[in-house]
Amino acid sequence: MEEKKFDFNSIVGFVLIFGILLFMLWQNKPTPEEIAAEEQAKQAQIAAEKQQKVEKDTFVTKAEDYSNTTALDSLKLEALKNRLGAFAYASTLPSATDTETLVETDLFQLKFSNKGGYLSEVKLKKFVTSDSVPIYIIKDGNANFNISFSTTDNRNLNTKDLYFEPTITQNGENTVVSMKLKVSESKFLEYRYELKPNDYMFAFNVRSQGLSDVINSSQQVNLDWNIKTYRHAKSISYENRYTELLFEYEGGKDDYLGQQDFTDDTAEDVTWVANKQHFFTSILLADQPFKEGLFTSKNLVQDEDIDTVFTKAFTTKLPLALQGGELNRNMDLYYGPSDYKILNAYDRNLDEILPLGWGIFGWINRYLFIPLFAFLGSFMPYGIAIVVMTVLIKLCLSFVQYKQFLSQAKLKIIKPELDAIREKYKDNKLKVQQETMALQSKAGASPLSGCLPALIQLPVFYALFQFFPSAFDIRQKSFLWADDLSSYDTIANLPFKIPFYGDHVSLFPILASIAIFFYMKMTTGQQMASQPTQEGMPDMAKMMKYMIYFSPIMMLFFFNNYASGLSLYYFISNLISIGIMLVIKNFILDEDKIHARIQVSKAKPKKESKFQKKMKEMMEQAEQQQKKQGKR
């Protein structure tokens, strides 16, 4: 067996190889610049790796979000399609938000809501409330305009729940606001508003395009217009009395719902509907009549002591007829003052919105008092205009007062003779009446001659009673201590409320009541002195005595919450009446001369009229009949 020995050569070889390797390593050692560059490269590599990791993580996150969003949008879109059908498209547009489009003109500040496409705010820029707050007809959801319809895929939809896309353009000086409820870019339902400068009325068109296969023409399409009217005046009871829903139908007839707590009505061929507040109104007018209309009115003022925000709630339902499966209705909207001059200028029978009175009362207001007051108010303060108009009216009616006072004077003069007749024929009432009528006829002193002039004044009295509450010109116009002639004047506020009177003291009604008291004292005293008492008849003297005190008190309570302009008129009117009576009594009428003329008239044979002859024959027949019954 060969013995293993230590190989020196091998050791030397390994040492040499190791030494060569060490030399090679030393020879290839990097310089400091190379070490720095290598370190920089290494750091760059580490940074690159980190960035790559971040991007990878980000990519994964975005991908996951995208995947979830797509899933959620798909579910949402599917839910919209199930609920809205073709109209789901409108809810996917950028305009499908609860935003508003602001448009201003010289008269308006308007806001159009994307949701529903209708006006969400109407501010009248030229007017304020009694508390100096801007007048808003629509604000904070008090009104809505909705079209309800059925679709061909059996869905019942309301435009108030759907989103419209707004667009504003100019048509000359007019501003056009288009609100489109889209099914696609070329198919839509559009509300188009065209606003004119310095005009409270603007065009409003409802039309559809390409929806004949979407809207179910076999089902009725309804337009619903509802509003809760804001309180604007100082006296809520006075304002609420003149707040009502009115409508025109059947080619020019007009009607209103009244002042009940709740009332409704229907009409055919409706051409306009007005939600009238005391001095402001909103009106929907149609170029072509609606087939029918359903209207309701609800009183929201349950307690006048509570600071109520709204006065009444009005609802209107009108059917919209389809033409070839499409909607196409041309209408107008009016939001503005209930001013006769403005409304009458449109020549669409809108002056009927104002309660000027029916028949002759309305004619007197339209053709006499409104033009006269407008003329006077054009160059003098409105309080002075009321005084001047009152003077002119009383002067024009002074002949009526003269005739009335002359008749009373004649009756007073012949009263002793009438008393003698009643004493002579006290057992024969028919004879008393016959002789009394004969004497009054000869003297020209029939009681009717005093009543007829008084009846002539009634239309004027009632027309003025209707005129002042409707006179927009006197709104917020001051005179003396009254800061608003269209509302009550206040000289003192009471710490409590008196039933039927109120919690304040108005001076003009007090002055008017005092003037009425003295006027009635003069006229009623004259009547009691001239009016003979008749057996079996009520004691008229006693009744008139009560009326002297009752009428002024009733005036005081009734007018304490009424327009101070109306109380001012009655105060001045009665002062002038008292003055006219004093002038007539002291400077015009002479009782001695009247007595002499009566005696001359009695001596002359008086030709009897057919009516007087007939009455005489009837009384003679009655007297003969009475004699026969007495013999039996």
XYZ file of N, CA, C and O in Angstrom, residues 318-472:
620
model
N -105.227 71.257 -13.976
C -105.669 71.500 -15.346
C -105.189 70.367 -16.242
O -104.028 69.952 -16.138
N -106.044 69.847 -17.130
C -105.604 68.787 -18.043
C -104.833 69.367 -19.234
O -105.183 70.428 -19.753
N -103.792 68.661 -19.650
C -103.015 69.060 -20.827
C -103.304 68.078 -21.956
O -103.047 66.876 -21.821
N -103.841 68.576 -23.042
C -104.174 67.711 -24.184
C -102.925 67.467 -25.028
O -102.118 68.372 -25.258
N -102.758 66.226 -25.472
C -101.648 65.855 -26.355
C -102.056 66.066 -27.806
O -103.210 65.856 -28.182
N -101.090 66.472 -28.610
C -101.311 66.645 -30.048
C -100.308 65.768 -30.789
O -99.106 66.045 -30.771
N -100.819 64.686 -31.371
C -99.932 63.738 -32.025
C -98.993 63.065 -31.046
O -97.853 62.724 -31.408
N -99.448 62.893 -29.828
C -98.629 62.257 -28.803
C -97.639 63.190 -28.139
O -96.868 62.762 -27.278
N -97.642 64.484 -28.521
C -96.689 65.444 -27.978
C -97.427 66.556 -27.228
O -98.601 66.842 -27.506
N -96.714 67.186 -26.292
C -97.227 68.346 -25.577
C -96.792 69.622 -26.289
O -95.635 69.738 -26.707
N -97.708 70.566 -26.403
C -97.370 71.856 -27.001
C -98.382 72.896 -26.526
O -99.426 73.094 -27.137
N -98.066 73.547 -25.392
C -98.966 74.543 -24.812
C -98.238 75.865 -24.682
O -97.164 75.948 -24.092
N -98.847 76.931 -25.237
C -98.323 78.286 -25.104
C -99.094 79.003 -24.008
O -100.318 79.141 -24.089
N -98.381 79.445 -22.991
C -99.002 80.096 -21.846
C -98.204 81.346 -21.480
O -97.191 81.663 -22.099
N -98.684 82.036 -20.475
C -97.972 83.182 -19.915
C -98.062 83.111 -18.401
O -99.023 82.568 -17.840
N -97.059 83.681 -17.755
C -97.037 83.777 -16.301
C -96.909 85.244 -15.902
O -96.155 86.006 -16.528
N -97.675 85.609 -14.878
C -97.599 86.970 -14.344
C -97.297 86.876 -12.863
O -98.002 86.201 -12.111
N -96.242 87.544 -12.446
C -95.922 87.690 -11.030
C -95.688 89.174 -10.778
O -94.708 89.748 -11.269
N -96.612 89.803 -10.056
C -96.441 91.229 -9.859
C -97.553 91.837 -9.042
O -98.361 91.143 -8.406
N -97.638 93.167 -9.040
C -98.634 93.873 -8.225
C -100.047 93.729 -8.769
O -100.248 93.602 -9.975
N -101.015 93.768 -7.865
C -102.436 93.777 -8.251
C -102.834 95.224 -8.499
O -103.638 95.812 -7.771
N -102.260 95.785 -9.535
C -102.450 97.189 -9.885
C -103.357 97.267 -11.111
O -103.067 96.671 -12.145
N -104.445 98.024 -10.999
C -105.421 98.103 -12.084
C -104.771 98.571 -13.381
O -105.050 98.025 -14.453
N -103.927 99.586 -13.308
C -103.322 100.136 -14.531
C -102.491 99.072 -15.245
O -102.541 98.962 -16.472
N -101.719 98.298 -14.491
C -100.848 97.276 -15.094
C -101.678 96.128 -15.653
O -101.497 95.702 -16.797
N -102.624 95.626 -14.861
C -103.410 94.466 -15.286
C -104.324 94.814 -16.455
O -104.484 94.017 -17.387
N -104.918 95.982 -16.422
C -105.843 96.370 -17.482
C -105.119 96.600 -18.805
O -105.698 96.428 -19.883
N -103.832 96.969 -18.737
C -103.071 97.248 -19.959
C -102.860 95.997 -20.806
O -102.623 96.107 -22.022
N -102.934 94.809 -20.223
C -102.750 93.571 -20.990
C -103.972 93.224 -21.841
O -103.891 92.369 -22.721
N -105.111 93.873 -21.557
C -106.327 93.669 -22.338
C -106.717 92.190 -22.411
O -107.067 91.665 -23.464
N -106.637 91.518 -21.256
C -107.015 90.101 -21.183
C -107.994 89.868 -20.037
O -108.033 88.801 -19.436
N -108.765 90.904 -19.721
C -109.805 90.804 -18.697
C -109.230 90.589 -17.295
O -109.922 90.118 -16.398
N -107.964 90.953 -17.098
C -107.321 90.732 -15.805
C -107.746 91.746 -14.757
O -107.488 91.539 -13.563
N -108.387 92.844 -15.166
C -108.877 93.805 -14.184
C -109.974 93.198 -13.307
O -110.257 93.721 -12.220
N -110.574 92.094 -13.767
C -111.601 91.416 -12.967
C -111.014 90.782 -11.716
O -111.759 90.380 -10.810
N -109.702 90.677 -11.655
C -109.052 90.131 -10.459
C -109.262 91.052 -9.272
O -109.347 90.598 -8.128
N -109.382 92.349 -9.539
C -109.563 93.320 -8.464
C -111.028 93.391 -8.053
O -111.912 93.428 -8.910
N -111.328 93.432 -6.759
C -112.726 93.483 -6.296
C -113.293 94.892 -6.369
O -113.529 95.551 -5.349
N -113.535 95.358 -7.586
C -114.043 96.721 -7.781
C -115.553 96.805 -7.673
O -116.113 97.909 -7.723
N -116.217 95.673 -7.533
C -117.673 95.669 -7.444
C -118.299 95.221 -8.742
O -117.710 95.336 -9.811
N -119.511 94.721 -8.652
C -120.202 94.221 -9.837
C -121.126 95.312 -10.384
O -121.516 96.237 -9.703
N -121.447 95.155 -11.667
C -122.415 96.046 -12.300
C -122.029 97.508 -12.243
O -120.893 97.896 -12.527
N -122.965 98.343 -11.819
C -122.775 99.783 -11.823
C -121.646 100.220 -10.886
O -120.947 101.211 -11.140
N -121.431 99.447 -9.803
C -120.367 99.806 -8.861
C -118.995 99.682 -9.529
O -118.135 100.547 -9.363
N -118.810 98.612 -10.271
C -117.554 98.438 -10.988
C -117.362 99.487 -12.075
O -116.244 99.972 -12.299
N -118.443 99.853 -12.754
C -118.345 100.885 -13.806
C -117.924 102.227 -13.204
O -117.094 102.936 -13.788
N -118.516 102.573 -12.067
C -118.158 103.838 -11.426
C -116.668 103.851 -11.075
O -115.975 104.858 -11.278
N -116.162 102.739 -10.555
C -114.748 102.678 -10.195
C -113.845 102.741 -11.423
O -112.852 103.475 -11.447
N -114.203 101.958 -12.459
C -113.328 101.867 -13.637
C -113.272 103.179 -14.429
O -112.217 103.572 -14.909
N -114.425 103.804 -14.582
C -114.500 104.931 -15.495
C -114.576 106.291 -14.815
O -114.570 107.314 -15.498
N -114.615 106.305 -13.485
C -114.673 107.582 -12.784
C -113.585 107.684 -11.713
O -112.667 108.498 -11.821
N -113.674 106.849 -10.687
C -112.789 107.021 -9.540
C -111.332 106.668 -9.842
O -110.418 107.384 -9.415
N -111.087 105.577 -10.560
C -109.701 105.195 -10.865
C -109.018 106.241 -11.745
O -107.902 106.690 -11.429
N -109.634 106.688 -12.861
C -108.981 107.750 -13.648
C -108.818 109.055 -12.871
O -107.782 109.722 -12.983
N -109.835 109.430 -12.086
C -109.764 110.675 -11.329
C -108.647 110.620 -10.297
O -107.840 111.569 -10.177
N -108.562 109.518 -9.567
C -107.531 109.399 -8.528
C -106.137 109.322 -9.141
O -105.172 109.875 -8.594
N -106.014 108.639 -10.289
C -104.720 108.571 -10.970
C -104.284 109.960 -11.416
O -103.091 110.312 -11.325
N -105.227 110.761 -11.899
C -104.906 112.125 -12.330
C -104.460 112.979 -11.142
O -103.434 113.673 -11.213
N -105.207 112.934 -10.058
C -104.850 113.736 -8.882
C -103.521 113.280 -8.282
O -102.691 114.102 -7.876
N -103.320 111.948 -8.240
C -102.086 111.429 -7.661
C -100.858 111.681 -8.509
O -99.723 111.515 -8.029
N -101.047 112.081 -9.757
C -99.905 112.326 -10.641
C -99.175 113.626 -10.301
O -98.026 113.798 -10.702
N -99.828 114.533 -9.553
C -99.152 115.798 -9.254
C -99.332 116.244 -7.800
O -98.967 117.372 -7.452
N -99.874 115.400 -6.943
C -99.993 115.745 -5.526
C -99.850 114.488 -4.669
O -100.050 113.371 -5.160
N -99.476 114.635 -3.394
C -99.384 113.471 -2.499
C -100.721 112.745 -2.421
O -101.790 113.373 -2.512
N -100.638 111.434 -2.227
C -101.862 110.624 -2.295
C -102.838 110.940 -1.160
O -104.055 110.820 -1.342
N -102.341 111.330 0.002
C -103.252 111.727 1.073
C -104.047 112.960 0.694
O -105.273 113.022 0.904
N -103.373 113.935 0.103
C -104.061 115.143 -0.370
C -105.005 114.786 -1.520
O -106.103 115.347 -1.637
N -104.582 113.832 -2.373
C -105.439 113.410 -3.491
C -106.755 112.826 -2.986
O -107.816 113.053 -3.583
N -106.697 112.059 -1.889
C -107.927 111.502 -1.307
C -108.843 112.622 -0.835
O -110.061 112.612 -1.066
N -108.258 113.641 -0.169
C -109.056 114.763 0.326
C -109.694 115.526 -0.834
O -110.897 115.836 -0.809
N -108.908 115.821 -1.868
C -109.422 116.572 -3.012
C -110.504 115.779 -3.731
O -111.547 116.335 -4.120
N -110.287 114.469 -3.931
C -111.293 113.651 -4.596
C -112.584 113.612 -3.788
O -113.689 113.657 -4.347
N -112.459 113.543 -2.470
C -113.650 113.544 -1.612
C -114.427 114.847 -1.760
O -115.666 114.842 -1.858
N -113.705 115.969 -1.788
C -114.362 117.268 -1.952
C -115.102 117.340 -3.283
O -116.262 117.784 -3.349
N -114.455 116.882 -4.352
C -115.083 116.922 -5.670
C -116.341 116.054 -5.716
O -117.372 116.458 -6.277
N -116.263 114.866 -5.131
C -117.419 113.953 -5.132
C -118.576 114.568 -4.341
O -119.741 114.543 -4.777
N -118.275 115.135 -3.178
C -119.343 115.709 -2.354
C -119.966 116.933 -3.019
O -121.180 117.159 -2.911
N -119.157 117.717 -3.713
C -119.715 118.869 -4.419
C -120.635 118.423 -5.552
O -121.691 119.034 -5.791
N -120.239 117.357 -6.241
C -121.090 116.843 -7.322
C -122.402 116.284 -6.797
O -123.429 116.315 -7.492
N -122.387 115.761 -5.576
C -123.593 115.177 -4.986
C -124.322 116.146 -4.066
O -125.280 115.750 -3.395
N -123.874 117.385 -4.029
C -124.502 118.349 -3.117
C -125.958 118.609 -3.480
O -126.785 118.868 -2.601
N -126.303 118.543 -4.794
C -127.699 118.749 -5.193
C -128.586 117.654 -4.603
O -129.754 117.891 -4.280
N -128.021 116.439 -4.490
C -128.780 115.340 -3.891
C -129.056 115.641 -2.431
O -130.177 115.451 -1.927
N -128.036 116.130 -1.739
C -128.204 116.478 -0.331
C -129.182 117.647 -0.171
O -129.968 117.684 0.786
N -129.150 118.554 -1.104
C -130.091 119.676 -1.074
C -131.529 119.176 -1.211
O -132.422 119.604 -0.460
N -131.773 118.295 -2.187
C -133.121 117.750 -2.383
C -133.591 117.010 -1.129
O -134.754 117.106 -0.727
N -132.679 116.259 -0.531
C -133.025 115.494 0.664
C -133.389 116.431 1.815
O -134.387 116.222 2.521
N -132.594 117.463 2.005
C -132.848 118.403 3.104
C -134.108 119.222 2.842
O -134.881 119.529 3.765
N -134.358 119.591 1.573
C -135.570 120.331 1.223
C -136.813 119.518 1.516
O -137.818 120.035 2.035
N -136.765 118.218 1.194
C -137.913 117.351 1.466
C -138.182 117.267 2.962
O -139.347 117.320 3.405
N -137.106 117.156 3.751
C -137.281 117.093 5.212
C -137.846 118.408 5.742
O -138.687 118.407 6.659
N -137.406 119.519 5.156
C -137.916 120.825 5.606
C -139.403 120.958 5.307
O -140.181 121.487 6.122
N -139.834 120.509 4.137
C -141.257 120.562 3.782
C -142.094 119.712 4.719
O -143.185 120.115 5.157
N -141.600 118.515 5.018
C -142.344 117.645 5.942
C -142.438 118.274 7.322
O -143.457 118.127 8.019
N -141.384 118.958 7.730
C -141.399 119.626 9.035
C -142.440 120.747 9.073
O -143.148 120.941 10.067
N -142.551 121.464 7.941
C -143.485 122.593 7.881
C -144.929 122.117 7.913
O -145.790 122.731 8.578
N -145.254 121.040 7.218
C -146.652 120.580 7.162
C -146.980 119.596 8.282
O -148.092 119.056 8.318
N -146.021 119.360 9.175
C -146.273 118.407 10.256
C -147.490 118.782 11.102
O -148.299 117.901 11.453
N -147.691 120.065 11.471
C -148.916 120.382 12.239
C -150.201 120.009 11.504
O -151.166 119.530 12.126
N -150.242 120.232 10.207
C -151.435 119.870 9.435
C -151.608 118.352 9.387
O -152.737 117.846 9.426
N -150.505 117.626 9.297
C -150.588 116.161 9.296
C -151.082 115.649 10.641
O -151.891 114.709 10.697
N -150.632 116.300 11.722
C -151.101 115.909 13.051
C -152.600 116.186 13.199
O -153.340 115.406 13.822
N -153.063 117.284 12.604
C -154.499 117.628 12.660
C -155.324 116.597 11.903
O -156.426 116.215 12.351
N -154.828 116.139 10.783
C -155.542 115.112 10.009
C -155.650 113.825 10.812
O -156.728 113.199 10.850
N -154.563 113.443 11.470
C -154.597 112.197 12.261
C -155.565 112.325 13.437
O -156.222 111.364 13.825
N -155.648 113.520 14.001
C -156.575 113.723 15.118
C -158.019 113.727 14.621
O -158.916 113.188 15.287
N -158.265 114.328 13.460
C -159.624 114.422 12.925
C -160.153 113.059 12.511
O -161.337 112.760 12.743
N -159.326 112.247 11.930
C -159.767 110.939 11.438
C -159.102 109.802 12.216
O -158.716 108.788 11.655
N -158.990 109.976 13.523
C -158.281 108.974 14.318
C -159.001 107.623 14.356
O -158.390 106.605 14.633
N -160.245 107.609 14.049
C -160.990 106.345 14.039
C -161.035 105.720 12.656
O -161.644 104.659 12.472
N -160.449 106.362 11.662
C -160.480 105.855 10.292
C -159.052 105.936 9.714
O -158.628 106.970 9.186
N -158.336 104.828 9.826
C -156.926 104.826 9.416
C -156.778 105.019 7.911
O -155.847 105.677 7.442
N -157.728 104.439 7.145
C -157.639 104.584 5.692
C -157.816 106.036 5.285
O -157.158 106.529 4.362
N -158.728 106.714 5.971
C -158.965 108.126 5.674
C -157.732 108.955 6.030
O -157.368 109.899 5.315
N -157.058 108.579 7.126
C -155.828 109.278 7.523
C -154.782 109.154 6.433
O -154.143 110.135 6.031
N -154.610 107.944 5.928
C -153.612 107.724 4.883
C -153.979 108.477 3.605
O -153.120 109.065 2.938
N -155.294 108.463 3.278
C -155.736 109.128 2.052
C -155.499 110.632 2.132
O -154.960 111.243 1.201
N -155.882 111.250 3.245
C -155.719 112.691 3.404
C -154.233 113.076 3.535
O -153.803 114.122 3.057
N -153.468 112.222 4.186
C -152.032 112.500 4.341
C -151.342 112.513 2.987
O -150.550 113.402 2.681
N -151.664 111.497 2.154
C -151.056 111.443 0.828
C -151.490 112.631 -0.024
O -150.685 113.188 -0.781
N -152.736 113.040 0.132
C -153.222 114.181 -0.651
C -152.492 115.457 -0.259
O -152.081 116.252 -1.119
N -152.314 115.669 1.051
C -151.631 116.869 1.525
C -150.154 116.870 1.096
O -149.626 117.882 0.633
N -149.507 115.717 1.251
C -148.095 115.642 0.863
C -147.921 115.852 -0.629
O -146.956 116.478 -1.076
N -148.871 115.347 -1.405
C -148.782 115.514 -2.854
C -148.933 116.984 -3.248
O -148.193 117.491 -4.101
N -149.893 117.679 -2.629
C -150.103 119.101 -2.937
C -148.905 119.952 -2.499
O -148.524 120.899 -3.170
N -148.317 119.565 -1.359
C -147.188 120.352 -0.836
C -145.867 119.964 -1.492
O -144.858 120.653 -1.296
N -145.892 118.886 -2.262
C -144.635 118.421 -2.872
C -143.657 117.943 -1.834
O -142.443 118.177 -1.949
N -144.178 117.273 -0.803
C -143.339 116.861 0.324
C -143.475 115.377 0.614
O -143.565 114.967 1.767
N -143.473 114.582 -0.419
C -143.580 113.143 -0.233
C -142.316 112.596 0.430
O -141.202 113.028 0.103
N -142.463 111.659 1.383
C -141.272 111.067 2.000
C -140.341 110.424 0.976
O -139.134 110.364 1.180
N -140.934 109.932 -0.139
C -140.098 109.302 -1.162
C -139.156 110.300 -1.826
O -138.094 109.930 -2.325
N -139.564 111.584 -1.831
C -138.708 112.594 -2.453
C -137.407 112.775 -1.672
O -136.426 113.284 -2.213
N -137.392 112.368 -0.411
C -136.155 112.409 0.369
C -135.383 111.118 0.293
O -134.160 111.106 0.425
N -136.109 110.025 0.065
C -135.437 108.716 -0.003
C -134.709 108.516 -1.327
O -133.622 107.938 -1.364
N -135.321 108.990 -2.420
C -134.714 108.772 -3.735
C -133.334 109.416 -3.865
O -132.406 108.793 -4.376
N -133.153 110.669 -3.403
C -131.796 111.227 -3.457
C -130.789 110.417 -2.653
O -129.630 110.285 -3.043
N -131.260 109.882 -1.513
C -130.359 109.062 -0.704
C -129.971 107.785 -1.441
O -128.831 107.313 -1.353
N -130.924 107.226 -2.202
C -130.616 106.006 -2.967
C -129.599 106.285 -4.071
O -128.802 105.414 -4.417
N -129.611 107.504 -4.615
C -128.652 107.850 -5.655
C -127.215 107.805 -5.121
O -126.272 107.468 -5.834
N -127.047 108.124 -3.839
C -125.718 108.137 -3.241
C -125.187 106.737 -2.940
O -123.977 106.565 -2.783
N -126.070 105.743 -2.846
C -125.631 104.397 -2.462
C -124.608 103.793 -3.423
O -123.609 103.229 -2.978
N -124.824 103.865 -4.763
C -123.799 103.305 -5.652
C -122.430 103.965 -5.475
O -121.396 103.285 -5.524
N -122.426 105.278 -5.242
C -121.164 105.988 -5.031
C -120.516 105.538 -3.726
O -119.310 105.280 -3.662
N -121.335 105.424 -2.687
C -120.839 104.993 -1.379
C -120.214 103.599 -1.470
O -119.091 103.371 -1.005
N -120.913 102.656 -2.108
C -120.413 101.285 -2.187
C -119.203 101.188 -3.110
O -118.264 100.445 -2.847
N -119.210 101.951 -4.209
C -118.068 101.928 -5.134
C -116.800 102.395 -4.435
O -115.732 101.802 -4.612
N -116.896 103.450 -3.634
C -115.728 103.929 -2.903
C -115.291 102.942 -1.833
O -114.099 102.800 -1.556
N -116.252 102.247 -1.247
C -115.930 101.208 -0.267
C -115.106 100.093 -0.910
O -114.246 99.485 -0.265
N -115.343 99.823 -2.187
C -114.578 98.826 -2.922
C -113.285 99.404 -3.503
O -112.313 98.665 -3.693
N -113.280 100.696 -3.771
C -112.134 101.309 -4.448
C -110.887 101.349 -3.566
O -109.802 100.930 -3.989
N -111.004 101.858 -2.363
C -109.823 102.099 -1.535
C -109.064 100.819 -1.157
O -107.833 100.811 -1.202
N -109.723 99.718 -0.805
C -108.938 98.504 -0.542
C -108.221 97.957 -1.776
O -107.284 97.166 -1.640
N -108.642 98.362 -2.980
C -108.018 97.867 -4.207
C -107.033 98.853 -4.817
O -106.416 98.552 -5.834
N -106.886 100.031 -4.208
C -106.023 101.078 -4.771
C -104.565 100.780 -4.432
O -104.095 101.075 -3.323
N -103.847 100.216 -5.387
C -102.441 99.865 -5.168
C -101.589 101.118 -4.973
O -100.557 101.082 -4.279
